[in-house]
PDB file of C-alpha atoms and ligand atoms in Angstrom:
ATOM      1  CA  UNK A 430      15.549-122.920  76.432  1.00  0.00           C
ATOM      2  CA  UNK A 431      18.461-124.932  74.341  1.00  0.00           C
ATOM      3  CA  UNK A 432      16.975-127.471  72.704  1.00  0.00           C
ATOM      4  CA  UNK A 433      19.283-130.875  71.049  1.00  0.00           C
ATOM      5  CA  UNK A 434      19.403-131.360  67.634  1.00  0.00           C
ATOM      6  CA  UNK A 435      21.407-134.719  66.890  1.00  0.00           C
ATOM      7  CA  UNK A 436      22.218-135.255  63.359  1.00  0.00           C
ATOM      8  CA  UNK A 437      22.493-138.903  62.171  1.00  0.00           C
ATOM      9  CA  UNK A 438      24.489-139.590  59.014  1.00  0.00           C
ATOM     10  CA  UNK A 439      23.075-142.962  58.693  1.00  0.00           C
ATOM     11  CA  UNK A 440      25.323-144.717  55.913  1.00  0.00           C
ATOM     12  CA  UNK A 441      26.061-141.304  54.083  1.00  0.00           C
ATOM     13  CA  UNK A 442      27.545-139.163  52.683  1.00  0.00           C
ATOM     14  CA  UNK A 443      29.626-141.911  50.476  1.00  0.00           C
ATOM     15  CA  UNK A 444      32.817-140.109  50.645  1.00  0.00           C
ATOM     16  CA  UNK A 445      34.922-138.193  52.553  1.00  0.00           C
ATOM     17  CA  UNK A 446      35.332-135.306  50.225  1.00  0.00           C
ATOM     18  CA  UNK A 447      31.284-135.138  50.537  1.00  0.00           C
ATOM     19  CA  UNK A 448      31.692-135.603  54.318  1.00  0.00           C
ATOM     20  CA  UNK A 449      34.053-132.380  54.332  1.00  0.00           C
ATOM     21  CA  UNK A 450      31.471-130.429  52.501  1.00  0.00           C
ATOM     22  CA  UNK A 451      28.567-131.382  55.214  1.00  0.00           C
ATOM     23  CA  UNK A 452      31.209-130.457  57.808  1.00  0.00           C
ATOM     24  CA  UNK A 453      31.841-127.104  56.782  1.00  0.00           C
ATOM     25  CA  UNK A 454      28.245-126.381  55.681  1.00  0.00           C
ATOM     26  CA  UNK A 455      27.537-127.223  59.748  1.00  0.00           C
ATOM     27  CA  UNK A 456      30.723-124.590  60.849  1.00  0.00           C
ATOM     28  CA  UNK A 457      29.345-122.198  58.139  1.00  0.00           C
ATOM     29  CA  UNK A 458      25.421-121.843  60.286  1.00  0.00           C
ATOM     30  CA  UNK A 459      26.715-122.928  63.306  1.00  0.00           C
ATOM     31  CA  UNK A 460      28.224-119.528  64.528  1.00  0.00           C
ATOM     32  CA  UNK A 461      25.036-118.336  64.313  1.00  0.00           C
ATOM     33  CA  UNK A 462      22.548-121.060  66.131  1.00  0.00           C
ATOM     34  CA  UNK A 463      22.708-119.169  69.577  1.00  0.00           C
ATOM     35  CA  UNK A 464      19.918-121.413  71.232  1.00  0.00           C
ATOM     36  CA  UNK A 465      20.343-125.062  70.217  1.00  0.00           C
ATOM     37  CA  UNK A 466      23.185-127.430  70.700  1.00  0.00           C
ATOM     38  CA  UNK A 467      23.729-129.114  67.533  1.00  0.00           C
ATOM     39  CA  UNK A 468      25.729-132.881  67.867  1.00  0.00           C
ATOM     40  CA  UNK A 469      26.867-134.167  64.661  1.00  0.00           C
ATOM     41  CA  UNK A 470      27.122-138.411  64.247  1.00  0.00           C
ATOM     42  CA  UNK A 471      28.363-139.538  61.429  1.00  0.00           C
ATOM     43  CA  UNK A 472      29.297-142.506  60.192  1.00  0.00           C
ATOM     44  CA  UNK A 473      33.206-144.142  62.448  1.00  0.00           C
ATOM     45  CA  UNK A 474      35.264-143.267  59.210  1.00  0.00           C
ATOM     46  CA  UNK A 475      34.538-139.969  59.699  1.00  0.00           C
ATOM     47  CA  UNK A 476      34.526-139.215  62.623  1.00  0.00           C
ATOM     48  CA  UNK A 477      38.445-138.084  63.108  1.00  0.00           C
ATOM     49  CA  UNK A 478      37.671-135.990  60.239  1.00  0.00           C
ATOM     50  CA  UNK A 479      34.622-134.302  62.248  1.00  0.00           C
ATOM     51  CA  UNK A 480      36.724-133.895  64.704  1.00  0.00           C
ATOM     52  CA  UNK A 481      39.434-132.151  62.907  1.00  0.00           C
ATOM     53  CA  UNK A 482      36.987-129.863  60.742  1.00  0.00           C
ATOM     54  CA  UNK A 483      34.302-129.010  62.524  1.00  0.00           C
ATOM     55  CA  UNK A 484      34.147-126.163  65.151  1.00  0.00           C
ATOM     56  CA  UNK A 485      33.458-125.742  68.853  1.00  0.00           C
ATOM     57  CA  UNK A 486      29.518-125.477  68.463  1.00  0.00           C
ATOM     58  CA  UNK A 487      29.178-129.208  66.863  1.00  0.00           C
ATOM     59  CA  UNK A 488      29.731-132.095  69.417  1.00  0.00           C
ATOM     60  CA  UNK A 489      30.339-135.302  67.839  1.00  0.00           C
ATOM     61  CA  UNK A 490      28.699-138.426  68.396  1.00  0.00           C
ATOM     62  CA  UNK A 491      29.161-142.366  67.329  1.00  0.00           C
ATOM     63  CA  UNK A 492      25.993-144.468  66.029  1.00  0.00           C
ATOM     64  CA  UNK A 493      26.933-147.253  68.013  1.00  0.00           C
ATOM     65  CA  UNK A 494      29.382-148.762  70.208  1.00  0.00           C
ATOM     66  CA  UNK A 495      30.875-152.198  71.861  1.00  0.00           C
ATOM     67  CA  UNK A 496      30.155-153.148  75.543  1.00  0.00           C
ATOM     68  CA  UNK A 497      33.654-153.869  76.195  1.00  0.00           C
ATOM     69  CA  UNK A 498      36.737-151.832  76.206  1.00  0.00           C
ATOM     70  CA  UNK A 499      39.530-154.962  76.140  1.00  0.00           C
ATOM     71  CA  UNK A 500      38.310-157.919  74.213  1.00  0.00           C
ATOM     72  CA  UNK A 501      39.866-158.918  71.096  1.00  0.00           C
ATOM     73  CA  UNK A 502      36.316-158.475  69.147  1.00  0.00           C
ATOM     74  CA  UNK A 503      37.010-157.987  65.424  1.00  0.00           C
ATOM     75  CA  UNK A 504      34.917-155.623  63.875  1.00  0.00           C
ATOM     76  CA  UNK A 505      33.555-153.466  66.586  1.00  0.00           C
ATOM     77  CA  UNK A 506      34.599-149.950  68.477  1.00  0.00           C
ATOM     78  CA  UNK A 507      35.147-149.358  72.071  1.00  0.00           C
ATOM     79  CA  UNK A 508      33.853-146.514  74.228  1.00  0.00           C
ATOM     80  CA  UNK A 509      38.056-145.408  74.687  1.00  0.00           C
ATOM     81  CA  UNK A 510      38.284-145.055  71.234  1.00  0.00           C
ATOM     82  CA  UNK A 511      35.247-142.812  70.570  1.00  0.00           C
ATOM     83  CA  UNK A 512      36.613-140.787  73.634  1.00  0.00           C
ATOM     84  CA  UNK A 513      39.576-140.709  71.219  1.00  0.00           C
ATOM     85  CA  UNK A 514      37.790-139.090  68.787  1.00  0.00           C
ATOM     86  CA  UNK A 515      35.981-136.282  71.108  1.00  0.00           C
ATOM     87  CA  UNK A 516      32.785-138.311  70.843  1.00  0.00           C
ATOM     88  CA  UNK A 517      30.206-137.873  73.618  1.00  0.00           C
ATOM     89  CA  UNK A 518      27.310-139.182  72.594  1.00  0.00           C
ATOM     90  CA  UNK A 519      26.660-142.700  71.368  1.00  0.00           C
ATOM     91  CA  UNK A 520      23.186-143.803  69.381  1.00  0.00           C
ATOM     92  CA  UNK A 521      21.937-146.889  70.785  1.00  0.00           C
ATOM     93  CA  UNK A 522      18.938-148.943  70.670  1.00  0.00           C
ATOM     94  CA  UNK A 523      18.103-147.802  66.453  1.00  0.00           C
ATOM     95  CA  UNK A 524      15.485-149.416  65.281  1.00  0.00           C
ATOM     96  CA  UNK A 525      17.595-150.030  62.286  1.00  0.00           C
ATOM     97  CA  UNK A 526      20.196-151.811  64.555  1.00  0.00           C
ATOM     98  CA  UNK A 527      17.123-153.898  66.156  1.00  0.00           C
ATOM     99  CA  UNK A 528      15.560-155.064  62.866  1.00  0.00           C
ATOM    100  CA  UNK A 529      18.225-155.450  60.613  1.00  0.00           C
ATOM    101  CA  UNK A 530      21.323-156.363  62.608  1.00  0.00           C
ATOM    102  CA  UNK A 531      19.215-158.148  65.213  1.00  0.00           C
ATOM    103  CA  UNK A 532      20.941-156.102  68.684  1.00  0.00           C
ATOM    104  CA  UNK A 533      18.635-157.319  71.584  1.00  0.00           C
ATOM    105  CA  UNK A 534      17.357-155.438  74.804  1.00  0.00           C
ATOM    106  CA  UNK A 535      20.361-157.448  76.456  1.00  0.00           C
ATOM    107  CA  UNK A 536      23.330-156.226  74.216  1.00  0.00           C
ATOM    108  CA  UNK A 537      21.258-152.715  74.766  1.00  0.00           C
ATOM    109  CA  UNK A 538      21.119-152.865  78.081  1.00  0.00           C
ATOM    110  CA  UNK A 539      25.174-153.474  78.162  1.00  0.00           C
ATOM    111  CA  UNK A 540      25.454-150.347  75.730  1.00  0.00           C
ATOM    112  CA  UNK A 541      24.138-148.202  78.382  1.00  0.00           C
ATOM    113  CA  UNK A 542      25.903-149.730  81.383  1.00  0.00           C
ATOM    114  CA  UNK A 543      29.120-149.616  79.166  1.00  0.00           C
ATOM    115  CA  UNK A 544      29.102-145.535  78.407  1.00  0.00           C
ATOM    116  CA  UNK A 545      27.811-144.328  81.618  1.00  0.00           C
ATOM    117  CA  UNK A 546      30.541-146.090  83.151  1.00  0.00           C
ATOM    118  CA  UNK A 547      33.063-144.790  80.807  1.00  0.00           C
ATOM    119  CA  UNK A 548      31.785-141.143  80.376  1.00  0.00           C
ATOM    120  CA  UNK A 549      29.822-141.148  77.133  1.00  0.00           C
ATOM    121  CA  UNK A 550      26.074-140.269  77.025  1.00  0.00           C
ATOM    122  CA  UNK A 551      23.618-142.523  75.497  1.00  0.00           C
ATOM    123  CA  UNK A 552      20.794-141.276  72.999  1.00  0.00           C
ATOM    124  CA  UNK A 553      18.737-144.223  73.707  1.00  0.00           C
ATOM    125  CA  UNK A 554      16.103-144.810  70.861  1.00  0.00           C
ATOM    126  CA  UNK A 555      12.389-146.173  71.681  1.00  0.00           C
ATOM    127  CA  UNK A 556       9.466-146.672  69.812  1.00  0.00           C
ATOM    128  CA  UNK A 557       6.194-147.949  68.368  1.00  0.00           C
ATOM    129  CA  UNK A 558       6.556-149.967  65.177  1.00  0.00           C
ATOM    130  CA  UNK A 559       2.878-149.082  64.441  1.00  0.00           C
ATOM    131  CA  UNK A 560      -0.233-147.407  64.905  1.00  0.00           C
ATOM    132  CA  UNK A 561      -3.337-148.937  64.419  1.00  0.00           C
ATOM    133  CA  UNK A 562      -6.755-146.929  64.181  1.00  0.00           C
ATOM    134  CA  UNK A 563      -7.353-145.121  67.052  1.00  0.00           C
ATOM    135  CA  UNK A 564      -4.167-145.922  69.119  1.00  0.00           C
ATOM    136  CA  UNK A 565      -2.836-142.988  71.082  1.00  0.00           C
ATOM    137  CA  UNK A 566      -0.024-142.653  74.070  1.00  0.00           C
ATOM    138  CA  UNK A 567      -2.643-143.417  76.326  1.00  0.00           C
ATOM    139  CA  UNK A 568      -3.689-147.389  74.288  1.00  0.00           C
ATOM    140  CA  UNK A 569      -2.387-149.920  76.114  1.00  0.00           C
ATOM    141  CA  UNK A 570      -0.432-151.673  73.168  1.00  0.00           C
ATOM    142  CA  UNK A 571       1.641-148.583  73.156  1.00  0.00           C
ATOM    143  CA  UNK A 572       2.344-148.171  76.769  1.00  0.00           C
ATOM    144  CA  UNK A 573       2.845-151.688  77.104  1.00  0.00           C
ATOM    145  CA  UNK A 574       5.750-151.410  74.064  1.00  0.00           C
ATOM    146  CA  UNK A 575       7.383-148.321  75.250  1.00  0.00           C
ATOM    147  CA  UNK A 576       7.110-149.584  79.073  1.00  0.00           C
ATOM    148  CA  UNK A 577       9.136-152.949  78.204  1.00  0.00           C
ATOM    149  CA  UNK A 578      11.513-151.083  76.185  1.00  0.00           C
ATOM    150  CA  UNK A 579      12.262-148.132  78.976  1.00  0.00           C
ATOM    151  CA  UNK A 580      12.611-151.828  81.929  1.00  0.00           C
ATOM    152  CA  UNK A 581      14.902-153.466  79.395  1.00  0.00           C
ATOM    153  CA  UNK A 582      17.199-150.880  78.791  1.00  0.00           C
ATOM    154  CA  UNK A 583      17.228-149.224  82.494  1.00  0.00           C
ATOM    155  CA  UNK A 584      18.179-153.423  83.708  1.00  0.00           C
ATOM    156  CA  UNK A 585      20.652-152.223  87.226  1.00  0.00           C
ATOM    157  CA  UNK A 586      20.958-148.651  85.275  1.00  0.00           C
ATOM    158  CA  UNK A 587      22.027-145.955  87.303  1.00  0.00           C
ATOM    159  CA  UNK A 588      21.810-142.306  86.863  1.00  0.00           C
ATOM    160  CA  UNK A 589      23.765-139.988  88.418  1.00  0.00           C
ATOM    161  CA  UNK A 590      22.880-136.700  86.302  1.00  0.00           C
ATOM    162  CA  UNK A 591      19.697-136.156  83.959  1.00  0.00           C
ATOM    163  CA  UNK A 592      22.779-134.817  81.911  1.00  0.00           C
ATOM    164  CA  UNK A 593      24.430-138.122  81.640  1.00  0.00           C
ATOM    165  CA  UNK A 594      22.128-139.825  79.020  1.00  0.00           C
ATOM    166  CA  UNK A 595      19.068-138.501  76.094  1.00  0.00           C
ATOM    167  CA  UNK A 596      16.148-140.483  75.562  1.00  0.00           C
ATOM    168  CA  UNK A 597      15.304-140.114  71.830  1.00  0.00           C
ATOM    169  CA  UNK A 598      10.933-141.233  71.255  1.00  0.00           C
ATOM    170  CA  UNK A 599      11.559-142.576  67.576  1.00  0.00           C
ATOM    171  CA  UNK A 600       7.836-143.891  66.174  1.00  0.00           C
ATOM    172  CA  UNK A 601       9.460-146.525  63.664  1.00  0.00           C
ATOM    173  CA  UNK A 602       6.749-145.705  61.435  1.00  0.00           C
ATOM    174  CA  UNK A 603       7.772-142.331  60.894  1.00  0.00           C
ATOM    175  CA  UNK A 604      11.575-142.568  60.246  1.00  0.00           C
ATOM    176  CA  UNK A 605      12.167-142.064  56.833  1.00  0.00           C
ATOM    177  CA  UNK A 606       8.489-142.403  55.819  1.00  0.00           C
ATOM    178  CA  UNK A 607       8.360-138.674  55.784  1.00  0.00           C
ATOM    179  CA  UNK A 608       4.862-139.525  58.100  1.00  0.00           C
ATOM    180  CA  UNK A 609       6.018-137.737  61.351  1.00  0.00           C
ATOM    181  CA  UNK A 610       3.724-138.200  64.366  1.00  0.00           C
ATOM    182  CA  UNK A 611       1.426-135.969  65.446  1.00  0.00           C
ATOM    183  CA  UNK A 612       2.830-133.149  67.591  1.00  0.00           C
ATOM    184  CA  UNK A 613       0.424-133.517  70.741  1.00  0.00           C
ATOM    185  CA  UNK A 614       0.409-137.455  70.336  1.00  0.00           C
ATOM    186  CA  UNK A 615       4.814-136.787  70.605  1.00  0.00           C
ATOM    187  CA  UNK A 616       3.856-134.396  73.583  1.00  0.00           C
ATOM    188  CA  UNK A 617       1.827-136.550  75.192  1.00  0.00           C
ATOM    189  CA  UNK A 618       4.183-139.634  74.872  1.00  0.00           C
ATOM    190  CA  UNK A 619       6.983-137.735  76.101  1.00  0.00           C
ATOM    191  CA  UNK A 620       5.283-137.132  79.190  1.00  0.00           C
ATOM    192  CA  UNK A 621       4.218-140.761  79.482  1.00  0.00           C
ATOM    193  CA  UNK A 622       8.059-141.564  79.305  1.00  0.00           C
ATOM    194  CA  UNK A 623       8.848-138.818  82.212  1.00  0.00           C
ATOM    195  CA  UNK A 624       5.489-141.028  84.127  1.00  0.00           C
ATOM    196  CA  UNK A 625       7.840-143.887  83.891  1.00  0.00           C
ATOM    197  CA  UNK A 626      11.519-142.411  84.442  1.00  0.00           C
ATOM    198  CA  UNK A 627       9.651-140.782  87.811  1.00  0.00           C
ATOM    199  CA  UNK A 628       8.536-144.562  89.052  1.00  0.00           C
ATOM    200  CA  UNK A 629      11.893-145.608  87.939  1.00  0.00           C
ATOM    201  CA  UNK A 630      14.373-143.228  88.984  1.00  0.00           C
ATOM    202  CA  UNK A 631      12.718-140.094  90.794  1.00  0.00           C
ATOM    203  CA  UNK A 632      10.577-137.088  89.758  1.00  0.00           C
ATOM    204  CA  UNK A 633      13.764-135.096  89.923  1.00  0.00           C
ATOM    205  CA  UNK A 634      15.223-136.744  86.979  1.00  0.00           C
ATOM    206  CA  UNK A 635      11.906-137.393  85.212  1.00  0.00           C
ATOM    207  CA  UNK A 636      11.760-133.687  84.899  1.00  0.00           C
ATOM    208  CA  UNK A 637      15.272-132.623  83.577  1.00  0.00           C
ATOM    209  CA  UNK A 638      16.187-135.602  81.657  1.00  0.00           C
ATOM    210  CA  UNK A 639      16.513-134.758  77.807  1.00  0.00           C
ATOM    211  CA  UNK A 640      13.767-136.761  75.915  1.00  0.00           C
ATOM    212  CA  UNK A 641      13.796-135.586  72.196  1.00  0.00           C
ATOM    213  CA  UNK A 642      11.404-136.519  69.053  1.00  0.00           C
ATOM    214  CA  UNK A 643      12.822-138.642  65.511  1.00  0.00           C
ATOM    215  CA  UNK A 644      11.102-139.373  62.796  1.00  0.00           C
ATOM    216  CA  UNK A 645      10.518-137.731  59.324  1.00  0.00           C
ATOM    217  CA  UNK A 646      12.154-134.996  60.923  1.00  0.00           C
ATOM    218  CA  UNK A 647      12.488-131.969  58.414  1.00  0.00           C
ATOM    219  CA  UNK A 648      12.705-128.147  57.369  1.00  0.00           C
ATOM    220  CA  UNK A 649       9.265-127.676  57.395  1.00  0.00           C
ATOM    221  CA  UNK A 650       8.125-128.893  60.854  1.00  0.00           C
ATOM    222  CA  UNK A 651      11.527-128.532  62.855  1.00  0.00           C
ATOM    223  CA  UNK A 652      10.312-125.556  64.323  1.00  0.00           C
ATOM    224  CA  UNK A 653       7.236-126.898  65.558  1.00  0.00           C
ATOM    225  CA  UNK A 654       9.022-129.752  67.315  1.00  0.00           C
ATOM    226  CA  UNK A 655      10.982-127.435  68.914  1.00  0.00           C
ATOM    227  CA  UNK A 656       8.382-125.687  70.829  1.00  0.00           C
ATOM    228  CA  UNK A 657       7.235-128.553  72.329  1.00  0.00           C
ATOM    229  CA  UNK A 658       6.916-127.971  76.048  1.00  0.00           C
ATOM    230  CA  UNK A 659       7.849-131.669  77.145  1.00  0.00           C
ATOM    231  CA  UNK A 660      10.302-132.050  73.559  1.00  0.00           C
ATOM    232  CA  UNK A 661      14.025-131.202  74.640  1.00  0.00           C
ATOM    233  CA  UNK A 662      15.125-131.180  70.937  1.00  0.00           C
ATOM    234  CA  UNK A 663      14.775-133.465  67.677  1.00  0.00           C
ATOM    235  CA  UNK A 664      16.865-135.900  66.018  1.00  0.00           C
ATOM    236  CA  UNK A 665      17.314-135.632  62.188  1.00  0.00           C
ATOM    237  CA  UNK A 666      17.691-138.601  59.918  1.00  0.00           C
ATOM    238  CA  UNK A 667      17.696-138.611  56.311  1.00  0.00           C
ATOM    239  CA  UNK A 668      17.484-134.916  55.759  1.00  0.00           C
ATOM    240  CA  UNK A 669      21.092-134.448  57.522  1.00  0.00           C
ATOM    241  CA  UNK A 670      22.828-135.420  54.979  1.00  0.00           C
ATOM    242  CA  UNK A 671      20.984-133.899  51.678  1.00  0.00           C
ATOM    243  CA  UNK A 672      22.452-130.719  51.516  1.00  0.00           C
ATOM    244  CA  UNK A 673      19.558-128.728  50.307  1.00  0.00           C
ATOM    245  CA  UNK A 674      17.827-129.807  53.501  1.00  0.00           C
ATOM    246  CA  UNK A 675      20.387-129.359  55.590  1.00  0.00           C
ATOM    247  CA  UNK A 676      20.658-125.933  54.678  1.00  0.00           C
ATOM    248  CA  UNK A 677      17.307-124.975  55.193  1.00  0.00           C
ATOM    249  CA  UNK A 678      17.298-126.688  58.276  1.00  0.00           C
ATOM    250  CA  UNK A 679      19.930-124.978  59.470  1.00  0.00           C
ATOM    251  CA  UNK A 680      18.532-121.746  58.444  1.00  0.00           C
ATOM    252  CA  UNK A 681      15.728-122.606  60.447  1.00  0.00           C
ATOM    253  CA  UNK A 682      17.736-123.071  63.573  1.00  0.00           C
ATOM    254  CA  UNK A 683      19.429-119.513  63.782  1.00  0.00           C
ATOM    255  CA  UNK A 684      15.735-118.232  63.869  1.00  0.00           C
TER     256      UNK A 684
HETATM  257  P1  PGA B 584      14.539-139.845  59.555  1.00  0.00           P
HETATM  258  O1  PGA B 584      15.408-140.769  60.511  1.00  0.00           O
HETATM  259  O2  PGA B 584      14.719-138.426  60.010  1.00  0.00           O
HETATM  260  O3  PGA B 584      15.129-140.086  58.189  1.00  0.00           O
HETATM  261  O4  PGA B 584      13.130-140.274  59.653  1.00  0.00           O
HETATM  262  C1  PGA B 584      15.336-140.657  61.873  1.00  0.00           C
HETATM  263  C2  PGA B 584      16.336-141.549  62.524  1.00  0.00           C
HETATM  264  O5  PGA B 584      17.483-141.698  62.101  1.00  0.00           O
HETATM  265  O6  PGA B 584      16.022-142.147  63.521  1.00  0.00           O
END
């Protein structure tokens, strides 16, 4: 089964001659990844770049977006002008965004509204902050955070394809702590998010909807993520943009 592997630059690489060497490291495997579906997101300033260099098996993606296509807002990027740039998927929801730039369940909530309506799929990001003792997907505290996140976002959502948005379950203890959660504990939450998108939306789309694992993501348990029954693919952090990882990564990904 193809699984997703979304790739998020972050803040890196620092320049675009570096950029250009990711890029073509990513057409150099890419030829030969026959099973996965690899979407690249880089950083806006270079993304016509991406577009440009990199070939037909990378799909491009945007790490955030504005909920509006026509207002005069300095400093922010509409949904038209990703489309611009042959972007289709948009990251929304970071936990990055939500601690350090403050972006609220509300201004999520228009994020979603704003791309389904305009054609670009959401990789909504949920998650724990922590784990205390003997938490599991089954503790309250954790249902009870992923729960509020899942009603916040999905505020008068609808969903016309499983296809149309990802769900990305990103433990904010594990990104870039190189701690990633325990593969049956990501199993098992997965299916607790399918529990809710069933009560939500139907089990039709509970089943097919795309609901990936992030966190500490790397070349040495990649493979296991992907095997995960529930797991429809992995998003990779830190590690996309060191090119020794990358490589090995990538390596892993023709297997
Ligand atoms: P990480 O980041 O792979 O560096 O942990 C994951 C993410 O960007 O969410």
């Amino acid at each position: 089964m193809e699984k997703l592997i979304i790739f998020n630059f972050k803040m890196a690489p620092s320049s675009l001659a570096e950029a250009k060497n990711v890029f073509q490291i990513f057409n150099k495997f890419s030829s030969k990844i026959k099973k996965h579906k690899l979407v690249i997101v880089p950083p806006y300033i270079f993304l016509a770049e991406a577009k440009e260099v990199l070939g037909k098996k990378c799909f491009l993606g945007a790490q955030n977006v504005f909920w509006f296509d026509r207002y005069s807002v300095t400093g922010e990027i509409s949904p038209k002008m990703l489309k611009l740039l042959k972007s289709q998927y948009v990251i929304i929801g970071h936990s990055e965004r939500r601690e350090y730039l403050q972006e609220t369940e509300v201004m999520i909530n228009l994020k979603i509204k704003t791309c389904l309506k305009d054609g670009l799929k959401p990789i909504l990001c949920i998650g724990e902050k922590e784990r205390k003792g003997k938490d599991s997907s089954s503790s309250f505290s954790v249902k009870k955070i992923l729960f509020e996140q899942l009603n916040h976002a999905f505020q008068g959502v609808q969903i016309k394809k499983s296809s149309d948005l990802v769900i990305a379950y990103e433990p904010i203890w594990a990104i870039g702590s190189g701690k990633s959660q325990d593969l049956v504990e990501v199993e098992k939450t997965i299916s607790l998010i399918r529990f809710w998108l069933a009560r939500r939306f139907s089990e039709k789309l509970a089943k097919n909807l795309p609901i990936i694992y992030g966190g500490s993501v790397n070349n040495q348990n990649i493979l296991s993520f992907l095997k995960l029954k529930e797991g429809a693919g992995v998003l990779v952090g830190g590690a996309s943009t060191n090119k020794n990882e990358l490589i090995k990564i990538l390596k892993q990904l023709i297997k």
